[in-house]
CSV table of C-alpha atoms in Angstrom, one decimal:
chain,number,residue,atom,x,y,z
A,23,MET,CA,-17.3,-19.2,-12.8
A,24,VAL,CA,-18.5,-22.1,-10.7
A,25,PRO,CA,-18.6,-21.2,-7.0
A,26,HIS,CA,-16.4,-23.2,-4.7
A,27,PRO,CA,-17.4,-24.1,-1.1
A,28,HIS,CA,-15.5,-21.9,1.3
A,29,LYS,CA,-15.0,-22.3,5.0
A,30,VAL,CA,-14.2,-19.8,7.8
A,31,GLY,CA,-14.1,-21.3,11.2
A,32,GLU,CA,-17.0,-23.8,11.4
A,33,LEU,CA,-19.1,-22.1,8.7
A,34,ALA,CA,-19.1,-23.4,5.2
A,35,TYR,CA,-20.8,-21.6,2.3
A,36,GLU,CA,-20.8,-21.0,-1.4
A,37,LYS,CA,-19.0,-17.8,-2.5
A,38,PRO,CA,-21.9,-15.5,-3.5
A,39,GLY,CA,-20.3,-12.1,-3.1
A,40,PRO,CA,-18.2,-10.0,-5.5
A,41,GLY,CA,-14.7,-10.7,-6.6
A,42,TYR,CA,-13.1,-14.1,-7.4
A,43,ASN,CA,-13.2,-17.5,-5.8
A,44,THR,CA,-9.5,-18.0,-5.9
A,45,PRO,CA,-6.3,-16.0,-6.9
A,46,ALA,CA,-6.0,-18.3,-9.9
A,47,ASP,CA,-9.5,-17.4,-11.0
A,48,ALA,CA,-8.5,-13.7,-10.7
A,49,VAL,CA,-5.7,-14.3,-13.1
A,50,LYS,CA,-7.7,-16.5,-15.4
A,51,TYR,CA,-11.0,-14.6,-15.5
A,52,GLY,CA,-9.9,-11.1,-14.6
A,53,LYS,CA,-10.2,-8.4,-17.3
A,54,ARG,CA,-7.2,-6.2,-18.2
A,55,GLU,CA,-7.3,-3.0,-16.2
A,56,HIS,CA,-8.5,-0.1,-18.4
A,57,ILE,CA,-8.6,2.7,-15.9
A,58,LEU,CA,-6.7,3.5,-12.7
A,59,TYR,CA,-8.0,5.5,-9.7
A,60,ILE,CA,-5.2,7.8,-8.3
A,61,PRO,CA,-5.6,10.0,-5.2
A,62,CYS,CA,-4.1,13.4,-5.9
A,63,ILE,CA,-2.8,15.5,-3.0
A,64,SER,CA,-2.9,19.3,-3.6
A,65,ILE,CA,0.2,21.3,-2.9
A,66,LEU,CA,-1.6,24.7,-3.0
A,67,PRO,CA,-3.4,25.7,0.2
A,68,VAL,CA,-6.3,27.1,-1.8
A,69,LYS,CA,-6.9,23.8,-3.6
A,70,SER,CA,-8.4,20.5,-2.3
A,71,ASP,CA,-7.4,16.9,-2.9
A,72,TYR,CA,-9.1,15.0,-5.7
A,73,VAL,CA,-9.5,11.5,-7.1
A,74,SER,CA,-8.2,11.2,-10.7
A,75,VAL,CA,-9.1,8.6,-13.3
A,76,VAL,CA,-6.3,7.6,-15.7
A,77,ASP,CA,-6.9,5.8,-19.0
A,78,VAL,CA,-4.6,2.8,-19.4
A,79,LYS,CA,-6.3,1.1,-22.3
A,80,PRO,CA,-3.9,0.6,-25.2
A,81,GLY,CA,-5.0,2.2,-28.4
A,82,SER,CA,-7.3,4.7,-26.6
A,83,GLU,CA,-7.1,8.3,-27.8
A,84,THR,CA,-6.6,9.3,-24.1
A,85,PHE,CA,-4.1,6.6,-23.2
A,86,SER,CA,-1.9,7.6,-20.2
A,87,LYS,CA,-4.0,10.7,-19.6
A,88,VAL,CA,-6.2,11.9,-16.7
A,89,ILE,CA,-9.7,11.6,-18.1
A,90,SER,CA,-11.7,12.8,-15.1
A,91,ARG,CA,-11.2,14.4,-11.6
A,92,MET,CA,-13.5,14.2,-8.6
A,93,GLN,CA,-12.7,17.2,-6.5
A,94,LEU,CA,-13.2,16.9,-2.7
A,95,PRO,CA,-14.4,19.7,-0.4
A,96,LEU,CA,-11.8,22.2,0.7
A,97,HIS,CA,-11.1,22.2,4.4
A,98,ARG,CA,-9.0,24.4,6.6
A,99,GLU,CA,-6.9,21.3,7.5
A,100,LYS,CA,-5.8,19.6,4.3
A,101,ASP,CA,-6.9,16.0,4.0
A,102,GLU,CA,-4.0,14.2,2.5
A,103,LEU,CA,-5.8,11.3,0.7
A,104,HIS,CA,-3.6,8.3,1.2
A,105,HIS,CA,-4.5,4.6,0.8
A,106,SER,CA,-7.9,3.3,-0.3
A,107,GLY,CA,-9.8,0.1,-0.1
A,108,TRP,CA,-13.0,-1.4,-1.6
A,109,ASN,CA,-16.3,-1.7,0.2
A,110,ALA,CA,-16.4,-5.3,-1.0
A,111,CYS,CA,-13.7,-7.6,-2.3
A,112,SER,CA,-13.1,-11.3,-2.9
A,113,SER,CA,-13.4,-12.2,0.8
A,114,CYS,CA,-16.9,-10.7,1.0
A,115,CYS,CA,-19.7,-13.2,1.2
A,116,ASN,CA,-22.7,-10.9,1.1
A,117,PRO,CA,-24.7,-11.8,-2.0
A,118,CYS,CA,-26.1,-8.3,-2.2
A,119,ALA,CA,-22.7,-6.5,-2.1
A,120,LYS,CA,-21.3,-4.8,-5.1
A,121,ARG,CA,-17.7,-3.6,-5.5
A,122,ASP,CA,-18.7,0.0,-6.3
A,123,LYS,CA,-17.3,2.2,-3.5
A,124,LEU,CA,-13.8,3.2,-2.7
A,125,ILE,CA,-13.0,4.1,1.0
A,126,PHE,CA,-10.4,6.9,1.3
A,127,PRO,CA,-8.9,7.5,4.7
A,128,CYS,CA,-7.1,10.8,5.1
A,129,LEU,CA,-3.8,10.7,6.8
A,130,ASN,CA,-3.7,14.4,7.8
A,131,SER,CA,-7.3,15.4,8.6
A,132,ASP,CA,-8.6,12.1,10.0
A,133,ARG,CA,-11.5,12.4,7.6
A,134,ILE,CA,-12.8,9.3,5.6
A,135,TYR,CA,-14.4,9.7,2.2
A,136,VAL,CA,-16.6,7.1,0.6
A,137,VAL,CA,-16.5,7.5,-3.2
A,138,ASP,CA,-19.0,5.9,-5.6
A,139,VAL,CA,-17.4,4.4,-8.7
A,140,SER,CA,-20.5,2.6,-10.0
A,141,GLU,CA,-20.0,4.8,-13.1
A,142,GLU,CA,-16.4,3.9,-13.4
A,143,THR,CA,-15.0,6.9,-15.2
A,144,ASN,CA,-17.1,9.4,-13.3
A,145,PRO,CA,-16.6,9.0,-9.5
A,146,THR,CA,-18.9,10.8,-7.2
A,147,LEU,CA,-18.7,11.6,-3.5
A,148,HIS,CA,-21.1,9.3,-1.6
A,149,LYS,CA,-20.4,10.1,2.1
A,150,ILE,CA,-18.0,12.0,4.4
A,151,ILE,CA,-17.1,10.6,7.8
A,152,GLU,CA,-15.9,13.6,9.8
A,153,PRO,CA,-12.9,13.5,12.1
A,154,LYS,CA,-15.1,13.9,15.2
A,155,GLU,CA,-16.5,10.5,14.7
A,156,LEU,CA,-13.1,9.0,15.0
A,157,HIS,CA,-12.0,11.3,17.8
A,158,ASP,CA,-15.0,10.4,19.9
A,159,LEU,CA,-13.7,6.9,19.8
A,160,GLY,CA,-10.2,8.0,20.7
A,161,LEU,CA,-8.9,7.4,17.2
A,162,SER,CA,-7.0,9.3,14.6
A,163,ALA,CA,-4.7,8.9,11.5
A,164,PRO,CA,-6.8,6.2,9.6
A,165,HIS,CA,-4.7,4.3,7.1
A,166,THR,CA,-5.5,0.8,5.6
A,167,SER,CA,-9.0,-0.2,4.6
A,168,HIS,CA,-10.1,-3.8,4.0
A,169,CYS,CA,-13.6,-5.2,3.5
A,170,LEU,CA,-14.4,-8.2,5.8
A,171,PRO,CA,-16.2,-11.5,5.0
A,172,ASN,CA,-19.4,-10.3,6.7
A,173,GLY,CA,-19.5,-7.2,4.6
A,174,GLU,CA,-18.2,-4.7,7.2
A,175,ILE,CA,-15.2,-2.5,6.5
A,176,MET,CA,-12.2,-2.3,8.8
A,177,ILE,CA,-9.7,0.6,8.8
A,178,SER,CA,-6.5,0.6,10.8
A,179,THR,CA,-5.7,3.8,12.8
A,180,MET,CA,-2.4,5.0,14.1
A,181,GLY,CA,-3.2,7.5,16.8
A,182,ASP,CA,-5.5,8.6,19.6
A,183,ALA,CA,-7.6,11.8,19.4
A,184,GLU,CA,-4.6,14.0,20.2
A,185,GLY,CA,-2.3,12.3,17.7
A,186,ASN,CA,-0.3,10.3,20.2
A,187,ALA,CA,0.7,6.8,19.0
A,188,LYS,CA,-2.0,4.1,19.4
A,189,GLY,CA,-2.8,1.2,17.1
A,190,GLN,CA,-6.4,0.3,16.7
A,191,PHE,CA,-9.1,-0.6,14.1
A,192,LEU,CA,-12.3,1.2,13.1
A,193,ILE,CA,-15.3,-0.7,11.9
A,194,LEU,CA,-17.8,0.7,9.4
A,195,ASP,CA,-21.1,-0.8,8.4
A,196,GLY,CA,-20.8,-2.0,4.8
A,197,ASP,CA,-24.3,-0.9,3.8
A,198,LYS,CA,-25.1,2.2,1.9
A,199,ASP,CA,-24.9,4.4,5.0
A,200,PHE,CA,-21.4,3.3,6.0
A,201,LYS,CA,-22.1,4.1,9.7
A,202,VAL,CA,-19.3,4.0,12.2
A,203,LYS,CA,-19.9,1.0,14.5
A,204,GLY,CA,-16.9,1.3,16.9
A,205,THR,CA,-13.6,-0.4,17.3
A,206,TRP,CA,-12.7,-4.0,16.2
A,207,SER,CA,-10.8,-4.9,19.4
A,208,GLU,CA,-10.8,-3.8,23.0
A,209,THR,CA,-7.0,-4.0,22.9
A,210,ASP,CA,-4.7,-1.2,21.6
A,211,THR,CA,-1.1,-1.6,20.4
A,212,PRO,CA,1.6,0.9,20.8
A,213,TYR,CA,1.7,1.7,17.1
A,214,GLY,CA,-0.4,1.0,14.1
A,215,TYR,CA,-0.2,1.0,10.3
A,216,ASP,CA,-1.2,-1.9,7.9
A,217,PHE,CA,-2.9,-5.3,8.4
A,218,TRP,CA,-3.9,-8.5,6.6
A,219,TYR,CA,-6.1,-11.3,7.9
A,220,GLN,CA,-6.2,-15.0,7.1
A,221,PRO,CA,-9.3,-16.7,8.5
A,222,LYS,CA,-8.1,-20.3,7.8
A,223,PHE,CA,-5.3,-19.8,10.4
A,224,ASP,CA,-7.4,-17.6,12.6
A,225,VAL,CA,-4.9,-14.8,12.4
A,226,MET,CA,-4.4,-11.2,11.5
A,227,ILE,CA,-1.0,-9.6,11.3
A,228,SER,CA,-0.7,-5.8,11.8
A,229,SER,CA,2.4,-3.6,11.4
A,230,GLU,CA,3.7,-0.4,13.0
A,231,TRP,CA,4.7,3.0,11.6
A,232,GLY,CA,4.9,5.7,14.2
A,233,ALA,CA,3.2,8.4,16.3
A,234,PRO,CA,1.1,10.8,14.1
A,235,LYS,CA,2.5,13.7,16.0
A,236,ALA,CA,6.0,12.6,14.8
A,237,PHE,CA,5.4,11.6,11.2
A,238,LYS,CA,3.1,14.4,10.4
A,239,THR,CA,5.9,16.9,10.8
A,240,GLY,CA,8.5,14.9,8.8
A,241,LEU,CA,11.2,12.5,9.8
A,242,ASP,CA,13.4,13.5,12.7
A,243,PRO,CA,16.2,10.8,13.0
A,244,ALA,CA,16.6,11.7,16.7
A,245,ALA,CA,12.9,10.9,17.4
A,246,VAL,CA,13.0,7.4,15.8
A,247,PRO,CA,13.7,5.4,19.1
A,248,GLU,CA,10.7,7.0,21.0
A,249,SER,CA,8.2,7.6,18.2
A,250,TYR,CA,8.4,4.7,15.7
A,251,GLY,CA,7.7,1.0,15.8
A,252,HIS,CA,9.7,-2.2,15.0
A,253,SER,CA,7.2,-5.0,15.7
A,254,LEU,CA,4.5,-7.1,14.1
A,255,ASN,CA,1.3,-7.7,16.1
A,256,VAL,CA,-0.3,-11.2,15.9
A,257,TRP,CA,-4.1,-11.3,16.5
A,258,SER,CA,-6.7,-14.0,16.9
A,259,TRP,CA,-9.1,-13.2,14.1
A,260,SER,CA,-12.1,-14.9,15.7
A,261,GLU,CA,-11.5,-13.6,19.2
A,262,LYS,CA,-10.3,-10.1,18.1
A,263,ARG,CA,-7.5,-10.5,20.7
A,264,LEU,CA,-3.8,-9.7,20.6
A,265,LEU,CA,-1.9,-13.0,20.9
A,266,ASP,CA,1.7,-12.1,20.5
A,267,LYS,CA,4.2,-9.5,19.3
A,268,ILE,CA,7.1,-10.3,17.0
A,269,ASP,CA,9.9,-7.8,17.7
A,270,LEU,CA,11.9,-7.3,14.5
A,271,GLY,CA,14.6,-5.5,16.3
A,272,THR,CA,16.0,-2.0,16.6
A,273,THR,CA,18.7,-2.7,14.1
A,274,ASP,CA,16.8,-4.6,11.4
A,275,GLY,CA,13.2,-3.8,12.0
A,276,TRP,CA,12.4,-0.1,12.1
A,277,MET,CA,9.1,1.0,10.6
A,278,PRO,CA,7.5,-2.3,9.3
A,279,LEU,CA,5.0,-0.9,6.8
A,280,GLU,CA,3.1,-2.8,4.1
A,281,THR,CA,2.1,-6.3,5.2
A,282,ARG,CA,1.3,-8.9,2.5
A,283,PHE,CA,0.3,-12.5,3.0
A,284,LEU,CA,0.7,-14.8,0.1
A,285,HIS,CA,-2.5,-14.7,-1.9
A,286,ASN,CA,-3.1,-18.4,-1.6
A,287,PRO,CA,-5.2,-18.5,1.6
A,288,ASN,CA,-3.9,-22.0,2.4
A,289,LYS,CA,-0.3,-20.7,2.8
A,290,PRO,CA,0.4,-19.4,6.4
A,291,GLN,CA,3.2,-16.9,5.4
A,292,GLY,CA,3.8,-13.5,4.1
A,293,PHE,CA,6.2,-10.6,3.9
A,294,VAL,CA,6.6,-7.1,5.4
A,295,GLY,CA,9.0,-4.3,4.4
A,296,CYS,CA,10.8,-2.4,7.1
A,297,ALA,CA,11.3,1.1,5.7
A,298,LEU,CA,14.0,2.7,7.7
A,299,SER,CA,16.0,-0.5,8.2
A,300,SER,CA,15.5,-1.4,4.5
A,301,ASN,CA,14.9,-5.1,5.1
A,302,ILE,CA,12.2,-7.6,4.1
A,303,PHE,CA,11.1,-10.1,6.7
A,304,ARG,CA,9.2,-13.3,6.0
A,305,PHE,CA,6.6,-14.1,8.7
A,306,TYR,CA,5.1,-17.5,8.9
A,307,GLN,CA,3.5,-20.0,11.2
A,308,ASP,CA,5.9,-22.6,12.6
A,309,CYS,CA,4.7,-26.1,11.7
A,310,GLU,CA,5.6,-27.6,15.1
A,311,THR,CA,4.8,-24.8,17.7
A,312,LYS,CA,2.1,-23.1,15.6
A,313,LYS,CA,3.6,-19.8,16.8
A,314,TRP,CA,4.0,-17.0,14.3
A,315,VAL,CA,7.7,-16.0,13.7
A,316,ALA,CA,9.7,-13.9,11.4
A,317,GLU,CA,13.1,-14.0,9.7
A,318,LYS,CA,15.0,-11.5,7.6
A,319,VAL,CA,15.2,-12.7,4.0
A,320,ILE,CA,16.2,-9.6,2.0
A,321,SER,CA,18.5,-6.8,3.0
A,322,VAL,CA,19.3,-3.6,1.1
A,323,ALA,CA,22.8,-2.3,1.7
A,324,THR,CA,23.3,1.2,3.1
A,325,LYS,CA,25.3,3.5,0.9
A,326,LYS,CA,28.0,5.9,2.2
A,327,VAL,CA,27.2,9.4,0.7
A,328,GLU,CA,28.1,13.0,0.8
A,329,ASN,CA,25.9,16.1,0.5
A,330,TRP,CA,22.7,14.3,1.5
A,331,TRP,CA,19.8,15.2,3.7
A,332,VAL,CA,20.6,16.9,7.0
A,333,GLY,CA,24.3,16.0,6.5
A,334,LEU,CA,23.8,12.2,7.1
A,335,THR,CA,26.4,10.0,5.5
A,336,ASP,CA,24.6,6.6,5.7
A,337,MET,CA,21.8,6.4,3.2
A,338,PRO,CA,19.3,3.5,3.6
A,339,GLY,CA,17.1,2.4,0.7
A,340,VAL,CA,13.9,3.2,2.6
A,341,ILE,CA,11.5,0.4,1.4
A,342,THR,CA,8.1,2.1,1.3
A,343,ASP,CA,5.9,-0.4,-0.6
A,344,ILE,CA,5.9,-4.2,-1.4
A,345,ILE,CA,3.5,-6.2,-3.5
A,346,ILE,CA,3.2,-9.9,-4.4
A,347,SER,CA,2.0,-11.1,-7.8
A,348,MET,CA,-1.4,-12.9,-7.8
A,349,ASP,CA,0.3,-16.3,-8.5
A,350,ASP,CA,2.7,-15.8,-5.5
A,351,LYS,CA,5.7,-16.1,-7.8
A,352,TYR,CA,7.2,-12.6,-7.5
A,353,LEU,CA,7.7,-10.0,-4.8
A,354,TYR,CA,8.3,-6.4,-5.8
A,355,PHE,CA,9.4,-3.5,-3.6
A,356,SER,CA,10.4,0.1,-4.0
A,357,ASN,CA,13.5,1.7,-2.5
A,358,TRP,CA,12.1,5.2,-2.3
A,359,VAL,CA,15.4,7.0,-1.4
A,360,HIS,CA,17.9,4.9,-3.4
A,361,GLY,CA,15.5,5.0,-6.4
A,362,ASP,CA,15.2,1.4,-7.5
A,363,VAL,CA,12.4,-1.1,-7.9
A,364,ARG,CA,13.3,-4.7,-7.3
A,365,GLN,CA,11.7,-8.0,-8.4
A,366,TYR,CA,12.4,-11.2,-6.5
A,367,ASP,CA,11.4,-14.8,-7.3
A,368,ILE,CA,9.7,-16.1,-4.1
A,369,SER,CA,8.9,-19.6,-5.3
A,370,ASP,CA,10.9,-20.5,-2.2
A,371,PRO,CA,9.6,-17.9,0.2
A,372,ALA,CA,12.5,-18.5,2.6
A,373,ALA,CA,15.1,-17.8,-0.1
A,374,PRO,CA,14.0,-15.0,-2.4
A,375,ARG,CA,16.1,-14.6,-5.6
A,376,LEU,CA,16.7,-11.3,-7.2
A,377,THR,CA,15.4,-11.4,-10.8
A,378,GLY,CA,15.0,-7.7,-11.7
A,379,GLN,CA,16.1,-4.2,-10.7
A,380,LEU,CA,15.2,-0.9,-12.3
A,381,PHE,CA,16.2,2.6,-11.3
A,382,VAL,CA,13.3,5.1,-11.3
A,383,GLY,CA,14.6,8.5,-10.1
A,384,GLY,CA,15.8,8.5,-6.5
A,385,SER,CA,18.5,10.4,-4.6
A,386,ILE,CA,21.7,9.0,-6.0
A,387,VAL,CA,21.3,9.7,-9.8
A,388,LYS,CA,24.3,11.2,-11.5
A,389,SER,CA,22.5,14.5,-12.2
A,390,GLY,CA,21.7,15.0,-8.5
A,391,LEU,CA,23.7,16.7,-5.7
A,392,VAL,CA,24.5,13.5,-3.8
A,393,LYS,CA,27.9,11.9,-4.2
A,394,VAL,CA,28.1,8.2,-3.4
A,395,VAL,CA,31.5,7.4,-1.9
A,396,ASN,CA,31.0,3.7,-1.0
A,397,ASP,CA,28.4,1.5,-2.6
A,398,PRO,CA,28.4,-2.3,-1.8
A,399,GLU,CA,26.0,-2.9,-4.7
A,400,LEU,CA,26.7,-0.6,-7.6
A,401,ASP,CA,29.9,0.3,-9.5
A,402,GLU,CA,28.6,3.8,-10.4
A,403,GLN,CA,25.7,6.0,-9.7
A,404,PRO,CA,22.7,5.4,-12.0
A,405,GLU,CA,21.5,7.8,-14.7
A,406,GLY,CA,18.4,9.8,-14.1
A,407,LEU,CA,15.2,8.5,-15.7
A,408,VAL,CA,13.6,10.4,-18.6
A,409,VAL,CA,10.3,9.3,-20.0
A,410,LYS,CA,8.7,11.2,-22.9
A,411,ASP,CA,11.2,14.0,-22.5
A,412,THR,CA,10.3,14.4,-18.8
A,413,ALA,CA,12.8,13.9,-16.0
A,414,ILE,CA,11.3,11.8,-13.3
A,415,GLN,CA,11.2,13.5,-9.9
A,416,GLY,CA,11.1,11.8,-6.5
A,417,GLY,CA,11.6,8.0,-6.2
A,418,PRO,CA,9.6,4.9,-6.8
A,419,GLN,CA,6.9,4.6,-4.2
A,420,MET,CA,3.4,3.1,-4.4
A,421,LEU,CA,3.1,0.0,-6.5
A,422,GLN,CA,0.2,-1.8,-8.2
A,423,LEU,CA,0.4,-4.9,-10.4
A,424,SER,CA,-2.0,-6.1,-13.1
A,425,LEU,CA,-3.8,-9.4,-12.3
A,426,ASP,CA,-1.8,-11.2,-14.9
A,427,GLY,CA,1.4,-9.8,-13.5
A,428,LYS,CA,2.6,-8.2,-16.7
A,429,ARG,CA,2.3,-4.5,-15.8
A,430,LEU,CA,3.6,-2.8,-12.7
A,431,TYR,CA,2.4,0.7,-12.1
A,432,LEU,CA,4.1,3.1,-9.7
A,433,THR,CA,3.9,6.6,-8.4
A,434,THR,CA,6.7,8.8,-6.9
A,435,SER,CA,5.2,10.6,-3.9
A,436,LEU,CA,5.2,9.2,-0.3
A,437,PHE,CA,3.6,11.8,2.1
A,438,THR,CA,3.7,15.5,1.8
A,439,PRO,CA,5.9,16.4,4.9
A,440,TRP,CA,8.3,13.6,3.9
A,441,ASP,CA,8.3,14.6,0.2
A,442,LYS,CA,9.3,18.1,1.3
A,443,GLN,CA,12.3,16.8,3.1
A,444,PHE,CA,13.6,14.2,0.7
A,445,TYR,CA,12.4,15.4,-2.7
A,446,PRO,CA,11.6,19.2,-2.4
A,447,GLU,CA,11.4,19.4,-6.2
A,448,LEU,CA,8.1,17.4,-6.0
A,449,GLN,CA,6.5,20.6,-4.5
A,450,LYS,CA,7.3,22.4,-7.7
A,451,LYS,CA,7.1,19.8,-10.4
A,452,GLY,CA,4.6,17.3,-9.0
A,453,ALA,CA,4.6,13.5,-8.9
A,454,CYS,CA,4.3,11.1,-11.9
A,455,LEU,CA,2.8,7.7,-12.7
A,456,LEU,CA,4.8,5.2,-14.7
A,457,GLN,CA,4.2,1.7,-16.1
A,458,ILE,CA,6.8,-1.0,-16.0
A,459,ASP,CA,6.6,-4.0,-18.4
A,460,VAL,CA,7.3,-7.3,-16.6
A,461,ASP,CA,8.7,-10.6,-17.9
A,462,VAL,CA,6.6,-13.0,-15.9
A,463,GLU,CA,8.3,-16.1,-17.3
A,464,ASN,CA,12.0,-15.4,-16.6
A,465,GLY,CA,11.9,-12.3,-14.5
A,466,GLY,CA,13.0,-8.8,-15.4
A,467,MET,CA,11.5,-5.4,-15.9
A,468,LYS,CA,11.7,-2.5,-18.3
A,469,ILE,CA,10.1,1.0,-18.4
A,470,ASN,CA,7.3,1.4,-20.9
A,471,PRO,CA,8.6,4.5,-22.8
A,472,ASP,CA,5.1,5.4,-24.1
A,473,PHE,CA,3.4,5.7,-20.8
A,474,LEU,CA,3.7,8.7,-18.5
A,475,VAL,CA,1.2,10.7,-16.4
A,476,ASP,CA,2.9,13.9,-15.4
A,477,PHE,CA,0.9,15.2,-12.4
A,478,GLY,CA,3.0,18.4,-12.6
A,479,LYS,CA,0.9,19.4,-15.5
A,480,GLU,CA,-2.5,19.2,-14.0
A,481,PRO,CA,-4.9,22.1,-14.8
A,482,ASP,CA,-4.7,23.7,-11.3
A,483,GLY,CA,-1.0,23.1,-10.8
A,484,PRO,CA,1.2,20.3,-9.6
A,485,VAL,CA,-0.1,17.6,-7.3
A,486,LEU,CA,1.3,14.6,-5.5
A,487,ALA,CA,-0.1,11.2,-6.7
A,488,HIS,CA,-0.2,8.3,-4.4
A,489,GLU,CA,-1.9,4.8,-4.3
A,490,ILE,CA,-3.3,3.0,-7.3
A,491,ARG,CA,-6.5,1.1,-7.7
A,492,TYR,CA,-8.4,-0.2,-10.7
A,493,PRO,CA,-12.0,-1.7,-11.1
A,494,GLY,CA,-12.6,-5.3,-10.4
A,495,GLY,CA,-10.0,-5.8,-7.7
A,496,ASP,CA,-6.2,-5.8,-7.7
A,497,CYS,CA,-3.1,-7.4,-6.0
A,498,THR,CA,-3.2,-5.5,-2.7
A,499,SER,CA,-6.9,-5.0,-1.9
A,500,ASP,CA,-8.3,-8.5,-2.2
A,501,ILE,CA,-8.1,-11.1,0.5
A,502,TYR,CA,-9.1,-14.7,-0.4
A,503,LEU,CA,-10.9,-17.3,1.7
A,504,PRO,CA,-9.9,-21.0,1.5
A,505,CYS,CA,-11.9,-23.4,-0.7
A,506,GLU,CA,-12.7,-26.7,0.9
A,507,ASP,CA,-11.6,-28.5,-2.3
A,508,ALA,CA,-8.4,-26.6,-2.7
């Protein structure tokens, strides 16, 4: 690949670091994923979490099987491996950097693991950042990890040292020692969760889940108004300063989680999914005022039900993950409670068009206990999904897409305390990993009937599988810098 000149602020340079020059290059030159890295959360108190490696190479003798496991140390307080990020991605301009480490923040213990994947199928533990290093800075509940153009690593945090709500960002040195350098900003926000930056527009957008003390014990509907967020935070990227807050509202905007800009770094807009309100908002920079604003563009209808969780009769979809294809054509999201994955054509980002819907487990399947008494969208309850003679437990949750957009991977576990509430059978039968085949030309999705990783059949018992990564970068970890000639 020929390097393109990139520019961030007043600095222009060739792209010497790892990754791809542009999203189009990622699609054109990116290799097909052959393995996946999946964090596995142990259900048994005597077992620790681990990082599994799954073979996804067609024709392989171990296709759709776990081929190695990197066990983490067992601690009194369980870790809960959650989301991960690369030490270097397509935004990194350090010519010496290699994409060979995965950063795993732990949602429960406040620990951070650095995992070496230079030998791709045999990950090894490189470093442990102990909770005290975060607590000494007044931080806890680390979540999203992104590499920065200067080679550092930034991790969003959601609490203070006592687990009260506080949004902030931890900075790690990107060298081999991964030392804690401090916080990114002097300003806190009431809540924290995910973030995405776009240097061309000197902006970072961060989202809000809730107070660690609240979400670590499960979801209490009565605690939502005082313990969970409903805003997007707008930051100056260069000044590390909070500029504005976009209030999404206490009707439509509860729990804005995954935050995705379009991959094209010259497009000042993106999307966020609000879990509890079950809406997708488009955020963008207004051409005239240059202010960042948001509008609701997709809404998932609430279903009237009987015999559901804690006697509630209104069932939201609960959008827990969203992802955008590398060519910015399709948006996907998972309704973890309803049980469906949806695909929207976002060629016009202001008017998404539904092009695919697929039910993958969920709470309203015919074989379950819930009775749907009023459904604005469906004429009847969907059938439960069975793949390779295995009934799928839980609902569609974390998503990852191949660089060419043709394969969508998903897992069915959200977070142990919430799994126990909404899908208690996951504690007995474990989560699973599925593959969905995607029609990238016309839209549409279908389950690959030959692919299933049943994490209920792991050697040491059932585990909960969460986020998905693969070598070489993917559709949620890489941020792109603008090319001067683009």
